[in-house]
């Protein structure tokens, strides 16, 4: 089956439950057997399980004990070994950091963040765990603004250095409190399979963009009473954005680290990167969303 995600066509031997695609294949996802190299612990957790990471001269590996092994090669091949019989849980792992490594191998700039299209442009939300990225995205989705990505955002630069967000897939994982307070119909949602009290909202494909979306701004969500607000300075951007790299930091070394640094500078020169307080409650969040829409479309 052929699927579309991040402006790429994926040929997969499992059901990814993503938009269907046609044409030339960019990534092959297939089951195989392979030997893991020496592994290192990461700070990446999913379903409460800590990921391990390894690499050799040509491949990058991810291992989640009792759940999955992944081997990524050349930005075009994603091989896997299933260690669980739960298809939904396995799909969650395949479409998170494993696919993220493939995007990384294709030289895309990655952020652990959520992205939404407002008008003709994209806004990306990043922040520390629990900052409210997915809840903020959910509030925009509830107002029928297009979901571009949840958890993993990929950015591409054109020849002029202008950044574009690659549409990932039209879904977002929503906390139950957000479902109840933002007006979602719980009967239309699926479980998110992350072991938390979360639901999966699938946005209609009619809303989902089919082309890259110009980046308007990056918002770093802060605590409601934080004093750390305002526009990010040029010199601050590499350190701040490094904190939101979604993959093992060991990947950023040598020429790759230099490219990441240069992309950080390109971003802060091209768009506003703002530290903003997240709204204190859901009513204020709804009002804040309307304000952001007016600002983005103005």
PDB file of C-alpha atoms in Angstrom:
ATOM      1  CA  UNK A   1       0.000   0.000   0.000  1.00  0.00           C
ATOM      2  CA  UNK A   2       1.144   3.533  -0.787  1.00  0.00           C
ATOM      3  CA  UNK A   3       0.613   6.319   1.756  1.00  0.00           C
ATOM      4  CA  UNK A   4       1.349  10.057   1.872  1.00  0.00           C
ATOM      5  CA  UNK A   5       3.017  11.813   4.808  1.00  0.00           C
ATOM      6  CA  UNK A   6       5.459  14.726   5.072  1.00  0.00           C
ATOM      7  CA  UNK A   7       5.156  15.301   1.309  1.00  0.00           C
ATOM      8  CA  UNK A   8       6.604  11.821   0.728  1.00  0.00           C
ATOM      9  CA  UNK A   9       5.149   8.582  -0.629  1.00  0.00           C
ATOM     10  CA  UNK A  10       5.613   5.577   1.655  1.00  0.00           C
ATOM     11  CA  UNK A  11       5.362   2.000   0.367  1.00  0.00           C
ATOM     12  CA  UNK A  12       4.390   0.016   3.481  1.00  0.00           C
ATOM     13  CA  UNK A  13       3.685  -3.670   4.088  1.00  0.00           C
ATOM     14  CA  UNK A  14       1.460  -2.730   7.075  1.00  0.00           C
ATOM     15  CA  UNK A  15      -1.654  -0.564   7.257  1.00  0.00           C
ATOM     16  CA  UNK A  16      -0.488   2.903   8.328  1.00  0.00           C
ATOM     17  CA  UNK A  17      -4.003   4.381   8.300  1.00  0.00           C
ATOM     18  CA  UNK A  18      -2.700   7.458   6.483  1.00  0.00           C
ATOM     19  CA  UNK A  19      -3.905   9.236   3.322  1.00  0.00           C
ATOM     20  CA  UNK A  20      -3.467   7.053   0.236  1.00  0.00           C
ATOM     21  CA  UNK A  21      -0.920   7.999  -2.411  1.00  0.00           C
ATOM     22  CA  UNK A  22       0.144   7.255  -5.964  1.00  0.00           C
ATOM     23  CA  UNK A  23       3.325   7.688  -7.924  1.00  0.00           C
ATOM     24  CA  UNK A  24       7.023   7.313  -7.251  1.00  0.00           C
ATOM     25  CA  UNK A  25       7.996   5.796  -3.893  1.00  0.00           C
ATOM     26  CA  UNK A  26      10.252   7.822  -1.566  1.00  0.00           C
ATOM     27  CA  UNK A  27      10.356   5.513   1.486  1.00  0.00           C
ATOM     28  CA  UNK A  28       9.966   1.746   1.807  1.00  0.00           C
ATOM     29  CA  UNK A  29       8.713   0.403   5.138  1.00  0.00           C
ATOM     30  CA  UNK A  30       9.121  -3.367   5.451  1.00  0.00           C
ATOM     31  CA  UNK A  31       9.535  -6.174   7.954  1.00  0.00           C
ATOM     32  CA  UNK A  32      12.913  -7.913   8.062  1.00  0.00           C
ATOM     33  CA  UNK A  33      15.485  -9.324  10.463  1.00  0.00           C
ATOM     34  CA  UNK A  34      18.638  -7.536  11.520  1.00  0.00           C
ATOM     35  CA  UNK A  35      21.214  -7.416  14.278  1.00  0.00           C
ATOM     36  CA  UNK A  36      21.253  -4.433  16.592  1.00  0.00           C
ATOM     37  CA  UNK A  37      24.593  -2.675  17.210  1.00  0.00           C
ATOM     38  CA  UNK A  38      25.760  -1.409  20.582  1.00  0.00           C
ATOM     39  CA  UNK A  39      22.884   0.603  22.036  1.00  0.00           C
ATOM     40  CA  UNK A  40      22.748   3.710  24.203  1.00  0.00           C
ATOM     41  CA  UNK A  41      19.932   4.940  26.432  1.00  0.00           C
ATOM     42  CA  UNK A  42      18.018   7.994  25.236  1.00  0.00           C
ATOM     43  CA  UNK A  43      15.666  10.465  26.921  1.00  0.00           C
ATOM     44  CA  UNK A  44      12.877   9.445  24.522  1.00  0.00           C
ATOM     45  CA  UNK A  45       9.885   7.761  26.143  1.00  0.00           C
ATOM     46  CA  UNK A  46       6.730   6.443  24.507  1.00  0.00           C
ATOM     47  CA  UNK A  47       4.061   4.419  26.310  1.00  0.00           C
ATOM     48  CA  UNK A  48       6.323   4.747  29.341  1.00  0.00           C
ATOM     49  CA  UNK A  49       9.108   2.772  27.611  1.00  0.00           C
ATOM     50  CA  UNK A  50      12.547   4.286  27.185  1.00  0.00           C
ATOM     51  CA  UNK A  51      14.060   4.091  23.703  1.00  0.00           C
ATOM     52  CA  UNK A  52      17.586   2.886  23.009  1.00  0.00           C
ATOM     53  CA  UNK A  53      19.651   4.128  20.093  1.00  0.00           C
ATOM     54  CA  UNK A  54      22.550   2.870  18.005  1.00  0.00           C
ATOM     55  CA  UNK A  55      24.213   3.500  14.650  1.00  0.00           C
ATOM     56  CA  UNK A  56      26.918   2.344  12.274  1.00  0.00           C
ATOM     57  CA  UNK A  57      28.441   3.879   9.153  1.00  0.00           C
ATOM     58  CA  UNK A  58      25.250   3.559   7.096  1.00  0.00           C
ATOM     59  CA  UNK A  59      22.266   2.934   9.397  1.00  0.00           C
ATOM     60  CA  UNK A  60      20.517   4.283  12.492  1.00  0.00           C
ATOM     61  CA  UNK A  61      18.720   1.952  14.910  1.00  0.00           C
ATOM     62  CA  UNK A  62      16.002   2.430  17.527  1.00  0.00           C
ATOM     63  CA  UNK A  63      14.981  -0.216  20.045  1.00  0.00           C
ATOM     64  CA  UNK A  64      12.000  -0.188  22.391  1.00  0.00           C
ATOM     65  CA  UNK A  65      12.150  -3.250  24.673  1.00  0.00           C
ATOM     66  CA  UNK A  66       9.254  -5.662  24.033  1.00  0.00           C
ATOM     67  CA  UNK A  67       7.710  -3.305  21.463  1.00  0.00           C
ATOM     68  CA  UNK A  68       9.781  -2.715  18.324  1.00  0.00           C
ATOM     69  CA  UNK A  69      13.156  -2.547  16.607  1.00  0.00           C
ATOM     70  CA  UNK A  70      13.752  -0.171  13.702  1.00  0.00           C
ATOM     71  CA  UNK A  71      16.591   0.223  11.218  1.00  0.00           C
ATOM     72  CA  UNK A  72      16.736   3.350   9.045  1.00  0.00           C
ATOM     73  CA  UNK A  73      18.991   3.553   5.985  1.00  0.00           C
ATOM     74  CA  UNK A  74      19.701   6.446   3.654  1.00  0.00           C
ATOM     75  CA  UNK A  75      16.464   8.309   4.256  1.00  0.00           C
ATOM     76  CA  UNK A  76      14.653   5.823   2.024  1.00  0.00           C
ATOM     77  CA  UNK A  77      14.378   2.469   3.828  1.00  0.00           C
ATOM     78  CA  UNK A  78      12.673   1.873   7.185  1.00  0.00           C
ATOM     79  CA  UNK A  79      12.967  -1.746   8.313  1.00  0.00           C
ATOM     80  CA  UNK A  80      11.332  -3.126  11.423  1.00  0.00           C
ATOM     81  CA  UNK A  81      10.996  -6.090  13.744  1.00  0.00           C
ATOM     82  CA  UNK A  82       7.739  -6.359  15.673  1.00  0.00           C
ATOM     83  CA  UNK A  83       8.067  -7.248  19.334  1.00  0.00           C
ATOM     84  CA  UNK A  84       4.348  -6.775  20.038  1.00  0.00           C
ATOM     85  CA  UNK A  85       1.169  -8.236  18.557  1.00  0.00           C
ATOM     86  CA  UNK A  86      -0.750  -4.989  19.041  1.00  0.00           C
ATOM     87  CA  UNK A  87      -0.972  -3.456  15.549  1.00  0.00           C
ATOM     88  CA  UNK A  88      -2.170  -0.074  16.811  1.00  0.00           C
ATOM     89  CA  UNK A  89       0.662   0.255  19.302  1.00  0.00           C
ATOM     90  CA  UNK A  90       3.238  -0.785  16.711  1.00  0.00           C
ATOM     91  CA  UNK A  91       1.883   1.773  14.231  1.00  0.00           C
ATOM     92  CA  UNK A  92       2.312   4.466  16.901  1.00  0.00           C
ATOM     93  CA  UNK A  93       6.022   3.655  17.139  1.00  0.00           C
ATOM     94  CA  UNK A  94       6.552   3.377  13.386  1.00  0.00           C
ATOM     95  CA  UNK A  95       5.046   6.815  12.767  1.00  0.00           C
ATOM     96  CA  UNK A  96       6.869   8.625  15.563  1.00  0.00           C
ATOM     97  CA  UNK A  97      10.645   8.693  16.108  1.00  0.00           C
ATOM     98  CA  UNK A  98      11.363   5.905  13.581  1.00  0.00           C
ATOM     99  CA  UNK A  99       9.862   7.894  10.717  1.00  0.00           C
ATOM    100  CA  UNK A 100      11.472  10.972  12.241  1.00  0.00           C
ATOM    101  CA  UNK A 101      14.919   9.437  11.780  1.00  0.00           C
ATOM    102  CA  UNK A 102      14.145   8.868   8.095  1.00  0.00           C
ATOM    103  CA  UNK A 103      13.164  12.537   7.760  1.00  0.00           C
ATOM    104  CA  UNK A 104      16.381  13.477   9.557  1.00  0.00           C
ATOM    105  CA  UNK A 105      18.375  11.384   7.077  1.00  0.00           C
ATOM    106  CA  UNK A 106      16.701  13.385   4.305  1.00  0.00           C
ATOM    107  CA  UNK A 107      18.227  16.569   5.796  1.00  0.00           C
ATOM    108  CA  UNK A 108      14.961  18.060   7.042  1.00  0.00           C
ATOM    109  CA  UNK A 109      14.964  20.285  10.123  1.00  0.00           C
ATOM    110  CA  UNK A 110      12.967  18.614  12.893  1.00  0.00           C
ATOM    111  CA  UNK A 111      11.239  19.948  15.989  1.00  0.00           C
ATOM    112  CA  UNK A 112       9.404  18.182  18.789  1.00  0.00           C
ATOM    113  CA  UNK A 113       6.314  20.253  18.251  1.00  0.00           C
ATOM    114  CA  UNK A 114       2.850  20.586  16.760  1.00  0.00           C
ATOM    115  CA  UNK A 115       1.932  22.576  13.671  1.00  0.00           C
ATOM    116  CA  UNK A 116      -1.303  24.076  12.358  1.00  0.00           C
ATOM    117  CA  UNK A 117      -2.211  25.970   9.202  1.00  0.00           C
ATOM    118  CA  UNK A 118      -3.925  29.311   9.784  1.00  0.00           C
ATOM    119  CA  UNK A 119      -4.898  31.044   6.585  1.00  0.00           C
ATOM    120  CA  UNK A 120      -2.144  30.308   4.084  1.00  0.00           C
ATOM    121  CA  UNK A 121       0.688  29.875   6.600  1.00  0.00           C
ATOM    122  CA  UNK A 122       1.838  27.549   9.378  1.00  0.00           C
ATOM    123  CA  UNK A 123       2.398  28.133  13.077  1.00  0.00           C
ATOM    124  CA  UNK A 124       4.513  25.677  15.077  1.00  0.00           C
ATOM    125  CA  UNK A 125       4.129  25.186  18.834  1.00  0.00           C
ATOM    126  CA  UNK A 126       7.048  23.864  20.855  1.00  0.00           C
ATOM    127  CA  UNK A 127       7.709  23.682  24.587  1.00  0.00           C
ATOM    128  CA  UNK A 128       8.763  21.465  27.435  1.00  0.00           C
ATOM    129  CA  UNK A 129       6.784  18.260  28.109  1.00  0.00           C
ATOM    130  CA  UNK A 130       3.359  19.231  29.412  1.00  0.00           C
ATOM    131  CA  UNK A 131       3.562  22.722  27.929  1.00  0.00           C
ATOM    132  CA  UNK A 132       0.290  22.197  26.067  1.00  0.00           C
ATOM    133  CA  UNK A 133       1.416  21.680  22.468  1.00  0.00           C
ATOM    134  CA  UNK A 134      -1.191  19.062  21.559  1.00  0.00           C
ATOM    135  CA  UNK A 135      -3.941  20.816  23.541  1.00  0.00           C
ATOM    136  CA  UNK A 136      -3.208  24.078  21.727  1.00  0.00           C
ATOM    137  CA  UNK A 137      -3.235  22.263  18.383  1.00  0.00           C
ATOM    138  CA  UNK A 138      -6.539  20.647  19.369  1.00  0.00           C
ATOM    139  CA  UNK A 139      -8.096  24.050  19.997  1.00  0.00           C
ATOM    140  CA  UNK A 140      -7.178  25.144  16.468  1.00  0.00           C
ATOM    141  CA  UNK A 141      -8.370  21.829  15.003  1.00  0.00           C
ATOM    142  CA  UNK A 142     -11.725  22.230  16.751  1.00  0.00           C
ATOM    143  CA  UNK A 143     -12.110  25.478  14.784  1.00  0.00           C
ATOM    144  CA  UNK A 144     -11.347  23.532  11.558  1.00  0.00           C
ATOM    145  CA  UNK A 145      -7.845  24.863  11.001  1.00  0.00           C
ATOM    146  CA  UNK A 146      -5.730  22.211   9.294  1.00  0.00           C
ATOM    147  CA  UNK A 147      -3.567  19.976  11.480  1.00  0.00           C
ATOM    148  CA  UNK A 148      -0.099  19.724   9.903  1.00  0.00           C
ATOM    149  CA  UNK A 149       1.666  17.627  12.524  1.00  0.00           C
ATOM    150  CA  UNK A 150       1.348  16.494  16.109  1.00  0.00           C
ATOM    151  CA  UNK A 151       4.516  15.786  18.088  1.00  0.00           C
ATOM    152  CA  UNK A 152       6.930  15.811  15.119  1.00  0.00           C
ATOM    153  CA  UNK A 153       7.274  18.809  12.782  1.00  0.00           C
ATOM    154  CA  UNK A 154       9.495  18.729   9.679  1.00  0.00           C
ATOM    155  CA  UNK A 155      10.723  21.951   8.054  1.00  0.00           C
ATOM    156  CA  UNK A 156      12.280  22.383   4.594  1.00  0.00           C
ATOM    157  CA  UNK A 157      14.142  25.449   3.316  1.00  0.00           C
ATOM    158  CA  UNK A 158      13.955  26.649  -0.275  1.00  0.00           C
ATOM    159  CA  UNK A 159      16.904  28.101  -2.180  1.00  0.00           C
ATOM    160  CA  UNK A 160      16.184  31.548  -0.748  1.00  0.00           C
ATOM    161  CA  UNK A 161      16.266  30.219   2.820  1.00  0.00           C
ATOM    162  CA  UNK A 162      12.515  30.476   3.364  1.00  0.00           C
ATOM    163  CA  UNK A 163      11.107  27.735   5.651  1.00  0.00           C
ATOM    164  CA  UNK A 164       8.112  25.542   4.824  1.00  0.00           C
ATOM    165  CA  UNK A 165       6.310  22.994   7.012  1.00  0.00           C
ATOM    166  CA  UNK A 166       5.757  19.572   5.459  1.00  0.00           C
ATOM    167  CA  UNK A 167       2.210  18.337   6.171  1.00  0.00           C
ATOM    168  CA  UNK A 168       2.570  15.187   8.270  1.00  0.00           C
ATOM    169  CA  UNK A 169      -0.816  13.545   8.766  1.00  0.00           C
ATOM    170  CA  UNK A 170      -4.199  14.954   9.839  1.00  0.00           C
ATOM    171  CA  UNK A 171      -4.476  13.658  13.372  1.00  0.00           C
ATOM    172  CA  UNK A 172      -3.771  14.790  16.909  1.00  0.00           C
ATOM    173  CA  UNK A 173      -3.679  13.027  20.283  1.00  0.00           C
ATOM    174  CA  UNK A 174      -5.942  14.847  22.748  1.00  0.00           C
ATOM    175  CA  UNK A 175      -6.096  14.629  26.523  1.00  0.00           C
ATOM    176  CA  UNK A 176      -9.533  13.728  27.861  1.00  0.00           C
ATOM    177  CA  UNK A 177      -9.802  17.083  29.656  1.00  0.00           C
ATOM    178  CA  UNK A 178      -9.295  18.864  26.324  1.00  0.00           C
ATOM    179  CA  UNK A 179     -11.896  16.619  24.658  1.00  0.00           C
ATOM    180  CA  UNK A 180     -14.429  17.549  27.332  1.00  0.00           C
ATOM    181  CA  UNK A 181     -13.662  21.270  27.394  1.00  0.00           C
ATOM    182  CA  UNK A 182     -13.074  22.051  23.723  1.00  0.00           C
ATOM    183  CA  UNK A 183     -16.297  20.527  22.424  1.00  0.00           C
ATOM    184  CA  UNK A 184     -15.118  17.334  20.725  1.00  0.00           C
ATOM    185  CA  UNK A 185     -17.578  14.444  20.402  1.00  0.00           C
ATOM    186  CA  UNK A 186     -15.916  11.627  22.339  1.00  0.00           C
ATOM    187  CA  UNK A 187     -18.008   9.046  20.475  1.00  0.00           C
ATOM    188  CA  UNK A 188     -16.217   9.982  17.245  1.00  0.00           C
ATOM    189  CA  UNK A 189     -12.712   9.585  18.682  1.00  0.00           C
ATOM    190  CA  UNK A 190     -10.419   6.576  18.927  1.00  0.00           C
ATOM    191  CA  UNK A 191      -8.085   5.588  21.777  1.00  0.00           C
ATOM    192  CA  UNK A 192      -4.581   6.951  21.234  1.00  0.00           C
ATOM    193  CA  UNK A 193      -2.803   3.701  22.301  1.00  0.00           C
ATOM    194  CA  UNK A 194      -0.184   5.551  24.358  1.00  0.00           C
ATOM    195  CA  UNK A 195      -1.165   4.191  27.730  1.00  0.00           C
ATOM    196  CA  UNK A 196      -2.461   7.588  28.839  1.00  0.00           C
ATOM    197  CA  UNK A 197      -5.932   9.071  29.039  1.00  0.00           C
ATOM    198  CA  UNK A 198      -5.708  10.312  25.443  1.00  0.00           C
ATOM    199  CA  UNK A 199      -7.879  10.124  22.346  1.00  0.00           C
ATOM    200  CA  UNK A 200      -6.998  10.283  18.662  1.00  0.00           C
ATOM    201  CA  UNK A 201      -8.819  12.870  16.553  1.00  0.00           C
ATOM    202  CA  UNK A 202      -8.722  12.303  12.789  1.00  0.00           C
ATOM    203  CA  UNK A 203      -9.356  15.512  10.873  1.00  0.00           C
ATOM    204  CA  UNK A 204     -11.224  15.214   7.544  1.00  0.00           C
ATOM    205  CA  UNK A 205      -8.884  14.907   4.545  1.00  0.00           C
ATOM    206  CA  UNK A 206     -10.783  17.735   2.867  1.00  0.00           C
ATOM    207  CA  UNK A 207      -9.088  20.133   5.318  1.00  0.00           C
ATOM    208  CA  UNK A 208      -5.583  18.673   4.937  1.00  0.00           C
ATOM    209  CA  UNK A 209      -3.206  20.592   2.614  1.00  0.00           C
ATOM    210  CA  UNK A 210      -1.528  18.734  -0.258  1.00  0.00           C
ATOM    211  CA  UNK A 211       1.441  21.097  -0.651  1.00  0.00           C
ATOM    212  CA  UNK A 212       4.105  22.546   1.618  1.00  0.00           C
ATOM    213  CA  UNK A 213       2.936  25.374   3.867  1.00  0.00           C
ATOM    214  CA  UNK A 214       5.037  28.557   4.366  1.00  0.00           C
ATOM    215  CA  UNK A 215       6.083  28.957   7.998  1.00  0.00           C
ATOM    216  CA  UNK A 216       4.701  32.084   9.694  1.00  0.00           C
ATOM    217  CA  UNK A 217       5.999  31.754  13.263  1.00  0.00           C
ATOM    218  CA  UNK A 218       7.238  29.426  15.994  1.00  0.00           C
ATOM    219  CA  UNK A 219       5.690  29.833  19.430  1.00  0.00           C
ATOM    220  CA  UNK A 220       7.497  28.479  22.490  1.00  0.00           C
ATOM    221  CA  UNK A 221       4.753  27.827  25.030  1.00  0.00           C
ATOM    222  CA  UNK A 222       5.622  28.974  28.547  1.00  0.00           C
ATOM    223  CA  UNK A 223       3.862  28.488  31.880  1.00  0.00           C
ATOM    224  CA  UNK A 224       0.861  30.842  32.387  1.00  0.00           C
ATOM    225  CA  UNK A 225       2.732  33.096  34.833  1.00  0.00           C
ATOM    226  CA  UNK A 226       6.212  32.843  33.301  1.00  0.00           C
ATOM    227  CA  UNK A 227       8.247  36.029  32.940  1.00  0.00           C
ATOM    228  CA  UNK A 228      10.287  34.499  30.117  1.00  0.00           C
ATOM    229  CA  UNK A 229       8.353  35.950  27.190  1.00  0.00           C
ATOM    230  CA  UNK A 230       9.197  37.871  24.063  1.00  0.00           C
ATOM    231  CA  UNK A 231      10.981  37.436  20.749  1.00  0.00           C
ATOM    232  CA  UNK A 232      13.905  35.030  20.609  1.00  0.00           C
ATOM    233  CA  UNK A 233      17.217  36.716  19.845  1.00  0.00           C
ATOM    234  CA  UNK A 234      19.467  35.506  17.040  1.00  0.00           C
ATOM    235  CA  UNK A 235      22.171  34.305  19.423  1.00  0.00           C
ATOM    236  CA  UNK A 236      19.609  32.357  21.494  1.00  0.00           C
ATOM    237  CA  UNK A 237      18.109  30.338  18.653  1.00  0.00           C
ATOM    238  CA  UNK A 238      20.585  27.417  18.343  1.00  0.00           C
ATOM    239  CA  UNK A 239      20.527  26.602  22.063  1.00  0.00           C
ATOM    240  CA  UNK A 240      16.761  27.051  22.438  1.00  0.00           C
ATOM    241  CA  UNK A 241      15.841  25.029  19.349  1.00  0.00           C
ATOM    242  CA  UNK A 242      18.375  22.321  20.217  1.00  0.00           C
ATOM    243  CA  UNK A 243      16.271  21.653  23.340  1.00  0.00           C
ATOM    244  CA  UNK A 244      13.371  20.725  21.065  1.00  0.00           C
ATOM    245  CA  UNK A 245      15.224  18.316  18.772  1.00  0.00           C
ATOM    246  CA  UNK A 246      12.982  15.204  18.845  1.00  0.00           C
ATOM    247  CA  UNK A 247      15.642  12.535  18.249  1.00  0.00           C
ATOM    248  CA  UNK A 248      18.737  11.342  20.171  1.00  0.00           C
ATOM    249  CA  UNK A 249      21.191  14.274  20.460  1.00  0.00           C
ATOM    250  CA  UNK A 250      24.042  11.883  19.534  1.00  0.00           C
ATOM    251  CA  UNK A 251      22.864  12.285  15.938  1.00  0.00           C
ATOM    252  CA  UNK A 252      23.950  15.922  15.982  1.00  0.00           C
ATOM    253  CA  UNK A 253      27.692  15.863  15.502  1.00  0.00           C
ATOM    254  CA  UNK A 254      30.256  17.043  12.976  1.00  0.00           C
ATOM    255  CA  UNK A 255      28.838  18.397   9.729  1.00  0.00           C
ATOM    256  CA  UNK A 256      25.300  17.458  10.798  1.00  0.00           C
ATOM    257  CA  UNK A 257      25.580  19.613  13.919  1.00  0.00           C
ATOM    258  CA  UNK A 258      26.915  22.486  11.819  1.00  0.00           C
ATOM    259  CA  UNK A 259      23.938  22.193   9.431  1.00  0.00           C
ATOM    260  CA  UNK A 260      21.534  22.137  12.379  1.00  0.00           C
ATOM    261  CA  UNK A 261      23.140  25.298  13.776  1.00  0.00           C
ATOM    262  CA  UNK A 262      22.923  27.017  10.381  1.00  0.00           C
ATOM    263  CA  UNK A 263      19.262  26.022  10.013  1.00  0.00           C
ATOM    264  CA  UNK A 264      18.517  27.508  13.443  1.00  0.00           C
ATOM    265  CA  UNK A 265      20.009  30.808  12.273  1.00  0.00           C
ATOM    266  CA  UNK A 266      18.036  30.634   9.019  1.00  0.00           C
ATOM    267  CA  UNK A 267      14.828  30.094  10.957  1.00  0.00           C
ATOM    268  CA  UNK A 268      15.233  33.017  13.327  1.00  0.00           C
ATOM    269  CA  UNK A 269      16.140  35.300  10.399  1.00  0.00           C
ATOM    270  CA  UNK A 270      13.119  34.214   8.356  1.00  0.00           C
ATOM    271  CA  UNK A 271      10.305  34.074  10.942  1.00  0.00           C
ATOM    272  CA  UNK A 272       9.447  35.266  14.427  1.00  0.00           C
ATOM    273  CA  UNK A 273      10.233  32.814  17.220  1.00  0.00           C
ATOM    274  CA  UNK A 274       8.284  33.930  20.271  1.00  0.00           C
ATOM    275  CA  UNK A 275       8.110  32.840  23.895  1.00  0.00           C
ATOM    276  CA  UNK A 276       4.481  33.189  24.952  1.00  0.00           C
ATOM    277  CA  UNK A 277       2.514  32.256  28.059  1.00  0.00           C
ATOM    278  CA  UNK A 278      -0.027  29.522  27.464  1.00  0.00           C
ATOM    279  CA  UNK A 279      -3.595  30.436  28.497  1.00  0.00           C
ATOM    280  CA  UNK A 280      -4.540  29.536  32.063  1.00  0.00           C
ATOM    281  CA  UNK A 281      -7.756  27.684  31.187  1.00  0.00           C
ATOM    282  CA  UNK A 282      -9.778  26.393  28.248  1.00  0.00           C
ATOM    283  CA  UNK A 283     -11.986  29.486  27.925  1.00  0.00           C
ATOM    284  CA  UNK A 284      -8.929  31.701  27.657  1.00  0.00           C
ATOM    285  CA  UNK A 285      -7.395  29.217  25.220  1.00  0.00           C
ATOM    286  CA  UNK A 286     -10.395  29.572  22.885  1.00  0.00           C
ATOM    287  CA  UNK A 287     -10.079  33.374  22.981  1.00  0.00           C
ATOM    288  CA  UNK A 288      -6.326  33.136  22.434  1.00  0.00           C
ATOM    289  CA  UNK A 289      -6.860  30.946  19.353  1.00  0.00           C
ATOM    290  CA  UNK A 290      -9.144  33.590  17.843  1.00  0.00           C
ATOM    291  CA  UNK A 291      -6.517  36.252  18.529  1.00  0.00           C
ATOM    292  CA  UNK A 292      -3.822  34.169  16.849  1.00  0.00           C
ATOM    293  CA  UNK A 293      -6.043  33.636  13.817  1.00  0.00           C
ATOM    294  CA  UNK A 294      -6.625  37.384  13.468  1.00  0.00           C
ATOM    295  CA  UNK A 295      -2.878  38.030  13.854  1.00  0.00           C
ATOM    296  CA  UNK A 296      -1.880  35.392  11.305  1.00  0.00           C
ATOM    297  CA  UNK A 297      -4.456  36.490   8.738  1.00  0.00           C
ATOM    298  CA  UNK A 298      -3.870  40.187   9.254  1.00  0.00           C
TER     299      UNK A 298
END
